[in-house]
Amino acid sequence: MPPSTQSADPHRSDVPDPSAASAGGDSNSRRTAPEHTGPDRPGADRPGSTRAASSGAASDGAALEGAALEGAASKRTEPGRPGSQRPSSQRGDPAPVDPGALDPDRLEEVRVQASAAIATAGDLDELAALRTLHLDGRGAPLALARRALGALPQSERVEAGRRHNTATAAVRAAYEARLAELTAERDARVLVEERVDVTLPGTRRPRGARHPLSTLSDHLVDVFVAMGYEVAEGPEVEHDWFNFEALNLGPDHPARSSHDTLYVDPVGSGLLLRTHTSPVQIRTLLSRPLPVYVVCPGRTYRNDAIDATHSPVFGQLEGLAVDEGITMADLRGTLEAFAQALFGSGLATRLRPSYFPFTEPSAELDVACFACRGEPARQPCRVCSDEGWIEVGGCGMVDSNVLVACGVDPARYSGFAFGMGLERAAMIRHDVHEIRDFVDGDVRFGLSFGTGN
Ligand code: PHE
C-alpha cells in the first residue's frame, strides 16, 4: 500500500472538487474538502475529519489526489471501520477546526494584527520568527483559518477562500515590504561597519637582522672557498674520541676535565658538547679522499660562566689542508691571505711558537694591529692595548699521531691546521666590548651591523 493511502482519512468519502481550487487556493484543502461534509454532518468538525488536510500538507498533490480517491473507496467498502481514527494528540494537530476563523471580521483582524507586527520587526531574525508566527507556522492564524475551509459548505467556501487568499496576500506583502527595508538597512550598516580603507598603510613587520657572527663566518668561508677549500661540518654533540682522543689529547689532559668540558648524559656515554671545531678534522680525514682542503665553521661549548670576555657557547672556524708536500710555508701564506681578508689588506702577520696536542710544531697567528700598526705615534691604541699585534688563532702542522689515528700515512702526507674564535675576531673588527652582546639576542645589536643582505 503506497504511503499516500495511509495519509488519507478513510472516513472521507469525498472526490476532489475543482471549484474549491480557486476558492481555497490550496491544493490540500481542495483535494480533501468534501462536497457534502459540513458542520452539520456528524464528525465533520471532529479533529479526525481534517487529518488529511493537515498531514497531506507534506505530500505532493498527486499523492493526495490518490489518497482522497482511495479514501473514498475504503469508505464505501468499510464504512465506519472502528479504530481508523486515532486521537488527535497522536497526530499532532494543533487545534480543532474553527470555521469561524474565516469570518470576514476575524480574517481582517488577523490581517491587521499580523501586518502590524511584521511592520515593526526590529531585525531580520525577528522578522523570520514573525513570519512563522503569523504566516507559515502550523499554528499561525492564517494556517488555522485555511484548514477551516474544508469544513465550510461548498456554497460558502469559494467566497471564504478568496477572503483568506486576500488576507494572506496582504500579510505576505507586509512581510516582503519589511524584508526589503530590513535587508537594505542591514546592507547599509555592513557597508559602513566593514568598510576597508585601502589607502591605509599595511602592517609593517620589523625586519630582523642576520647575526653578525653568521655574516662574519660566511665572509671568512668565502675567502677559503675562493682558495679552493670545501666546507665541512660536524655535530655539536660529539664523542670524546673525535673531540679529544683522536686529536692526541691524552686521558689526563686538563681540557678533558668537567671543569672545562660540558658532558652529556648518560655518564660514560662519551658524549660531550664539542669544545672546538677540531673534531671535524678527524671526521673529514676519515670520510673524504685525500688530498683534503676544508674549512669548518661551527658552534662550540666550554664550561665557562658568561662575563665580558667569556661565553659557554662561541663560534670557531677551523681549517685543514692535508696533501703531499705541505709545509709550514703553505700555512703561513694561507693564513696571511686569511688575516688580511679579516682585518684589511697589507697587514703583516707573524707566527708565535705555541703548543697544541694535535699540531707539531704549533703556533699562534698574530696580525698587525689595523688601528695603530704598532706605530707609537698612533698609540695609545684601544684595539691592541699598544701591543701592535692582534692574536687571531692557533695553528700548526698536523701531528703525525693524528694522521695515523685517521689512517693517513705520515710518510707520504703532511698537512696544516688552524682554528680561530669568531667572537674575538668580530669584537676586534667591530669594536664590540662585551661578548654577551652576541648571545643576548637584542635585535638592535644585530641591526647595527646592517641586515646582512
Ligand atoms: N682547536 C684549537 C682551539 O680550540 C685551535 C687550533 C685548531 C689550534 C687547529 C691548532 C690547530 O683552541
PDB file of C-alpha atoms in Angstrom, residues 183-373:
ATOM      1  CA  THR A 183      17.709  43.958   4.213  1.00  0.00           C
ATOM      2  CA  ALA A 184      18.510  47.422   2.922  1.00  0.00           C
ATOM      3  CA  GLU A 185      19.243  48.616   6.464  1.00  0.00           C
ATOM      4  CA  ARG A 186      21.487  45.634   7.123  1.00  0.00           C
ATOM      5  CA  ASP A 187      23.352  46.096   3.846  1.00  0.00           C
ATOM      6  CA  ALA A 188      23.912  49.771   4.544  1.00  0.00           C
ATOM      7  CA  ARG A 189      25.153  49.015   8.043  1.00  0.00           C
ATOM      8  CA  VAL A 190      27.508  46.271   6.874  1.00  0.00           C
ATOM      9  CA  LEU A 191      28.929  48.591   4.251  1.00  0.00           C
ATOM     10  CA  VAL A 192      29.828  51.107   6.945  1.00  0.00           C
ATOM     11  CA  GLU A 193      30.927  48.652   9.636  1.00  0.00           C
ATOM     12  CA  GLU A 194      33.052  46.522   7.359  1.00  0.00           C
ATOM     13  CA  ARG A 195      34.494  49.346   5.349  1.00  0.00           C
ATOM     14  CA  VAL A 196      38.117  48.881   4.406  1.00  0.00           C
ATOM     15  CA  ASP A 197      40.293  51.901   3.843  1.00  0.00           C
ATOM     16  CA  VAL A 198      42.615  50.685   1.141  1.00  0.00           C
ATOM     17  CA  THR A 199      44.663  53.868   1.425  1.00  0.00           C
ATOM     18  CA  LEU A 200      45.857  52.974   4.951  1.00  0.00           C
ATOM     19  CA  PRO A 201      49.443  51.728   5.145  1.00  0.00           C
ATOM     20  CA  GLY A 202      49.845  47.976   5.629  1.00  0.00           C
ATOM     21  CA  THR A 203      51.126  46.344   8.795  1.00  0.00           C
ATOM     22  CA  ARG A 204      54.877  46.504   8.634  1.00  0.00           C
ATOM     23  CA  ARG A 205      56.787  43.714  10.274  1.00  0.00           C
ATOM     24  CA  PRO A 206      60.040  44.994  11.681  1.00  0.00           C
ATOM     25  CA  ARG A 207      62.885  43.383   9.839  1.00  0.00           C
ATOM     26  CA  GLY A 208      65.281  41.313  11.851  1.00  0.00           C
ATOM     27  CA  ALA A 209      68.999  41.289  11.315  1.00  0.00           C
ATOM     28  CA  ARG A 210      71.366  38.479  10.449  1.00  0.00           C
ATOM     29  CA  HIS A 211      73.536  37.586  13.340  1.00  0.00           C
ATOM     30  CA  PRO A 212      76.876  39.374  12.920  1.00  0.00           C
ATOM     31  CA  LEU A 213      78.718  36.103  13.612  1.00  0.00           C
ATOM     32  CA  SER A 214      76.886  34.427  10.748  1.00  0.00           C
ATOM     33  CA  THR A 215      77.830  37.308   8.481  1.00  0.00           C
ATOM     34  CA  LEU A 216      81.483  37.136   9.550  1.00  0.00           C
ATOM     35  CA  SER A 217      81.608  33.346   9.290  1.00  0.00           C
ATOM     36  CA  ASP A 218      80.170  33.446   5.768  1.00  0.00           C
ATOM     37  CA  HIS A 219      82.653  36.104   4.772  1.00  0.00           C
ATOM     38  CA  LEU A 220      85.622  34.058   6.016  1.00  0.00           C
ATOM     39  CA  VAL A 221      84.304  30.850   4.471  1.00  0.00           C
ATOM     40  CA  ASP A 222      84.075  32.724   1.165  1.00  0.00           C
ATOM     41  CA  VAL A 223      87.749  33.651   1.437  1.00  0.00           C
ATOM     42  CA  PHE A 224      88.707  29.991   1.772  1.00  0.00           C
ATOM     43  CA  VAL A 225      86.275  28.745  -0.830  1.00  0.00           C
ATOM     44  CA  ALA A 226      87.899  31.215  -3.229  1.00  0.00           C
ATOM     45  CA  MET A 227      91.210  29.490  -2.481  1.00  0.00           C
ATOM     46  CA  GLY A 228      89.732  26.098  -3.401  1.00  0.00           C
ATOM     47  CA  TYR A 229      88.598  24.849   0.033  1.00  0.00           C
ATOM     48  CA  GLU A 230      85.410  22.894   0.688  1.00  0.00           C
ATOM     49  CA  VAL A 231      83.099  23.457   3.660  1.00  0.00           C
ATOM     50  CA  ALA A 232      82.842  20.603   6.176  1.00  0.00           C
ATOM     51  CA  GLU A 233      80.568  20.376   9.211  1.00  0.00           C
ATOM     52  CA  GLY A 234      80.209  18.088  12.197  1.00  0.00           C
ATOM     53  CA  PRO A 235      77.858  17.531  15.143  1.00  0.00           C
ATOM     54  CA  GLU A 236      77.780  19.840  18.154  1.00  0.00           C
ATOM     55  CA  VAL A 237      77.142  16.848  20.427  1.00  0.00           C
ATOM     56  CA  GLU A 238      80.355  14.999  19.794  1.00  0.00           C
ATOM     57  CA  HIS A 239      82.042  11.856  21.026  1.00  0.00           C
ATOM     58  CA  ASP A 240      85.093  12.036  23.229  1.00  0.00           C
ATOM     59  CA  TRP A 241      87.102  10.059  20.685  1.00  0.00           C
ATOM     60  CA  PHE A 242      86.689  12.706  17.963  1.00  0.00           C
ATOM     61  CA  ASN A 243      86.946  15.680  20.307  1.00  0.00           C
ATOM     62  CA  PHE A 244      89.978  14.512  22.331  1.00  0.00           C
ATOM     63  CA  GLU A 245      91.317  11.014  21.760  1.00  0.00           C
ATOM     64  CA  ALA A 246      91.997  11.103  18.044  1.00  0.00           C
ATOM     65  CA  LEU A 247      93.375  14.632  18.442  1.00  0.00           C
ATOM     66  CA  ASN A 248      96.180  13.330  20.614  1.00  0.00           C
ATOM     67  CA  LEU A 249      94.826  14.672  23.887  1.00  0.00           C
ATOM     68  CA  GLY A 250      95.750  12.082  26.480  1.00  0.00           C
ATOM     69  CA  PRO A 251      93.356  10.791  29.149  1.00  0.00           C
ATOM     70  CA  ASP A 252      94.854  13.153  31.722  1.00  0.00           C
ATOM     71  CA  HIS A 253      94.724  16.283  29.610  1.00  0.00           C
ATOM     72  CA  PRO A 254      93.171  19.072  31.728  1.00  0.00           C
ATOM     73  CA  ALA A 255      90.844  20.101  28.892  1.00  0.00           C
ATOM     74  CA  ARG A 256      89.013  16.785  29.396  1.00  0.00           C
ATOM     75  CA  SER A 257      88.009  17.622  32.952  1.00  0.00           C
ATOM     76  CA  SER A 258      84.431  18.594  33.616  1.00  0.00           C
ATOM     77  CA  HIS A 259      85.748  21.959  34.769  1.00  0.00           C
ATOM     78  CA  ASP A 260      86.340  22.751  31.140  1.00  0.00           C
ATOM     79  CA  THR A 261      84.079  20.434  29.180  1.00  0.00           C
ATOM     80  CA  LEU A 262      80.291  20.045  29.208  1.00  0.00           C
ATOM     81  CA  TYR A 263      79.494  16.322  29.203  1.00  0.00           C
ATOM     82  CA  VAL A 264      76.176  14.894  28.077  1.00  0.00           C
ATOM     83  CA  ASP A 265      74.148  12.291  29.955  1.00  0.00           C
ATOM     84  CA  PRO A 266      74.271   9.365  30.405  1.00  0.00           C
ATOM     85  CA  VAL A 267      77.549   9.384  32.249  1.00  0.00           C
ATOM     86  CA  GLY A 268      80.040   7.134  30.500  1.00  0.00           C
ATOM     87  CA  SER A 269      78.423   7.559  27.081  1.00  0.00           C
ATOM     88  CA  GLY A 270      81.484   9.506  25.951  1.00  0.00           C
ATOM     89  CA  LEU A 271      79.195  12.221  24.622  1.00  0.00           C
ATOM     90  CA  LEU A 272      80.001  15.891  25.163  1.00  0.00           C
ATOM     91  CA  LEU A 273      79.389  19.298  23.640  1.00  0.00           C
ATOM     92  CA  ARG A 274      82.349  19.764  21.347  1.00  0.00           C
ATOM     93  CA  THR A 275      84.929  22.095  22.855  1.00  0.00           C
ATOM     94  CA  HIS A 276      86.354  23.107  19.477  1.00  0.00           C
ATOM     95  CA  THR A 277      85.810  22.512  15.777  1.00  0.00           C
ATOM     96  CA  SER A 278      88.952  20.331  15.513  1.00  0.00           C
ATOM     97  CA  PRO A 279      86.962  17.028  15.675  1.00  0.00           C
ATOM     98  CA  VAL A 280      85.716  17.968  12.203  1.00  0.00           C
ATOM     99  CA  GLN A 281      89.339  17.498  11.060  1.00  0.00           C
ATOM    100  CA  ILE A 282      89.091  13.875  12.191  1.00  0.00           C
ATOM    101  CA  ARG A 283      85.710  13.300  10.592  1.00  0.00           C
ATOM    102  CA  THR A 284      86.978  14.824   7.361  1.00  0.00           C
ATOM    103  CA  LEU A 285      90.127  12.702   7.215  1.00  0.00           C
ATOM    104  CA  LEU A 286      88.078   9.581   7.919  1.00  0.00           C
ATOM    105  CA  SER A 287      85.417  10.294   5.334  1.00  0.00           C
ATOM    106  CA  ARG A 288      86.946  12.215   2.423  1.00  0.00           C
ATOM    107  CA  PRO A 289      89.538  11.068  -0.068  1.00  0.00           C
ATOM    108  CA  LEU A 290      92.936  12.778   0.099  1.00  0.00           C
ATOM    109  CA  PRO A 291      94.001  15.424  -0.520  1.00  0.00           C
ATOM    110  CA  VAL A 292      91.643  17.461   1.682  1.00  0.00           C
ATOM    111  CA  TYR A 293      91.278  21.219   1.893  1.00  0.00           C
ATOM    112  CA  VAL A 294      88.373  22.049   4.159  1.00  0.00           C
ATOM    113  CA  VAL A 295      87.098  24.951   6.230  1.00  0.00           C
ATOM    114  CA  CYS A 296      84.755  24.148   9.120  1.00  0.00           C
ATOM    115  CA  PRO A 297      82.666  26.864  10.789  1.00  0.00           C
ATOM    116  CA  GLY A 298      80.509  25.975  13.798  1.00  0.00           C
ATOM    117  CA  ARG A 299      79.378  26.454  17.371  1.00  0.00           C
ATOM    118  CA  THR A 300      81.473  25.169  20.258  1.00  0.00           C
ATOM    119  CA  TYR A 301      80.967  24.925  24.035  1.00  0.00           C
ATOM    120  CA  ARG A 302      83.038  25.179  27.186  1.00  0.00           C
ATOM    121  CA  ASN A 303      82.219  25.148  30.870  1.00  0.00           C
ATOM    122  CA  ASP A 304      82.653  28.907  31.329  1.00  0.00           C
ATOM    123  CA  ALA A 305      80.407  31.361  33.126  1.00  0.00           C
ATOM    124  CA  ILE A 306      79.408  34.264  30.924  1.00  0.00           C
ATOM    125  CA  ASP A 307      81.190  37.574  31.502  1.00  0.00           C
ATOM    126  CA  ALA A 308      82.522  40.372  29.318  1.00  0.00           C
ATOM    127  CA  THR A 309      85.077  38.134  27.598  1.00  0.00           C
ATOM    128  CA  HIS A 310      83.840  34.546  28.183  1.00  0.00           C
ATOM    129  CA  SER A 311      80.804  32.685  26.973  1.00  0.00           C
ATOM    130  CA  PRO A 312      79.898  28.997  27.370  1.00  0.00           C
ATOM    131  CA  VAL A 313      78.939  28.984  23.685  1.00  0.00           C
ATOM    132  CA  PHE A 314      81.018  30.563  20.962  1.00  0.00           C
ATOM    133  CA  GLY A 315      81.855  30.170  17.311  1.00  0.00           C
ATOM    134  CA  GLN A 316      85.008  28.839  15.727  1.00  0.00           C
ATOM    135  CA  LEU A 317      86.380  28.497  12.260  1.00  0.00           C
ATOM    136  CA  GLU A 318      88.679  25.599  11.574  1.00  0.00           C
ATOM    137  CA  GLY A 319      90.869  24.959   8.560  1.00  0.00           C
ATOM    138  CA  LEU A 320      92.647  21.789   7.440  1.00  0.00           C
ATOM    139  CA  ALA A 321      94.871  21.047   4.465  1.00  0.00           C
ATOM    140  CA  VAL A 322      96.380  17.561   4.042  1.00  0.00           C
ATOM    141  CA  ASP A 323      98.238  16.796   0.850  1.00  0.00           C
ATOM    142  CA  GLU A 324     101.586  15.595  -0.340  1.00  0.00           C
ATOM    143  CA  GLY A 325     104.403  18.063   0.308  1.00  0.00           C
ATOM    144  CA  ILE A 326     102.535  20.565   2.518  1.00  0.00           C
ATOM    145  CA  THR A 327     104.953  22.735   4.529  1.00  0.00           C
ATOM    146  CA  MET A 328     104.780  25.494   7.085  1.00  0.00           C
ATOM    147  CA  ALA A 329     105.275  27.999   4.263  1.00  0.00           C
ATOM    148  CA  ASP A 330     101.876  26.987   2.915  1.00  0.00           C
ATOM    149  CA  LEU A 331     100.377  27.551   6.344  1.00  0.00           C
ATOM    150  CA  ARG A 332     101.986  30.959   6.615  1.00  0.00           C
ATOM    151  CA  GLY A 333     100.880  32.105   3.154  1.00  0.00           C
ATOM    152  CA  THR A 334      97.363  30.840   3.613  1.00  0.00           C
ATOM    153  CA  LEU A 335      96.944  32.497   6.997  1.00  0.00           C
ATOM    154  CA  GLU A 336      98.324  35.773   5.726  1.00  0.00           C
ATOM    155  CA  ALA A 337      95.709  35.874   2.982  1.00  0.00           C
ATOM    156  CA  PHE A 338      93.090  34.959   5.563  1.00  0.00           C
ATOM    157  CA  ALA A 339      94.191  37.511   8.204  1.00  0.00           C
ATOM    158  CA  GLN A 340      94.217  40.286   5.652  1.00  0.00           C
ATOM    159  CA  ALA A 341      90.734  39.335   4.461  1.00  0.00           C
ATOM    160  CA  LEU A 342      89.657  39.591   8.082  1.00  0.00           C
ATOM    161  CA  PHE A 343      91.283  42.856   9.147  1.00  0.00           C
ATOM    162  CA  GLY A 344      92.480  44.594   5.993  1.00  0.00           C
ATOM    163  CA  SER A 345      94.980  44.138   3.175  1.00  0.00           C
ATOM    164  CA  GLY A 346      98.639  44.975   3.581  1.00  0.00           C
ATOM    165  CA  LEU A 347      98.770  43.988   7.255  1.00  0.00           C
ATOM    166  CA  ALA A 348     101.801  41.955   8.397  1.00  0.00           C
ATOM    167  CA  THR A 349     101.363  38.579  10.108  1.00  0.00           C
ATOM    168  CA  ARG A 350     103.595  36.610  12.450  1.00  0.00           C
ATOM    169  CA  LEU A 351     103.649  33.155  13.964  1.00  0.00           C
ATOM    170  CA  ARG A 352     104.497  32.811  17.638  1.00  0.00           C
ATOM    171  CA  PRO A 353     105.583  29.422  18.974  1.00  0.00           C
ATOM    172  CA  SER A 354     102.837  27.708  20.971  1.00  0.00           C
ATOM    173  CA  TYR A 355     101.550  24.278  21.901  1.00  0.00           C
ATOM    174  CA  PHE A 356      98.545  22.162  20.848  1.00  0.00           C
ATOM    175  CA  PRO A 357      98.471  18.380  21.262  1.00  0.00           C
ATOM    176  CA  PHE A 358      97.266  17.872  17.678  1.00  0.00           C
ATOM    177  CA  THR A 359      99.811  20.063  15.856  1.00  0.00           C
ATOM    178  CA  GLU A 360     103.602  19.886  15.817  1.00  0.00           C
ATOM    179  CA  PRO A 361     105.080  22.408  15.566  1.00  0.00           C
ATOM    180  CA  SER A 362     102.320  24.694  16.826  1.00  0.00           C
ATOM    181  CA  ALA A 363     101.968  28.476  16.696  1.00  0.00           C
ATOM    182  CA  GLU A 364      99.724  31.414  17.441  1.00  0.00           C
ATOM    183  CA  LEU A 365      98.898  33.610  14.477  1.00  0.00           C
ATOM    184  CA  ASP A 366      99.115  37.354  15.054  1.00  0.00           C
ATOM    185  CA  VAL A 367      98.193  40.071  12.586  1.00  0.00           C
ATOM    186  CA  ALA A 368      99.481  43.643  12.828  1.00  0.00           C
ATOM    187  CA  CYS A 369      97.005  45.940  14.582  1.00  0.00           C
ATOM    188  CA  PHE A 370      94.860  47.625  11.932  1.00  0.00           C
ATOM    189  CA  ALA A 371      94.370  50.670  14.179  1.00  0.00           C
ATOM    190  CA  CYS A 372      97.958  51.617  15.188  1.00  0.00           C
ATOM    191  CA  ARG A 373     100.085  49.190  13.120  1.00  0.00           C
TER     192      ARG A 373
END
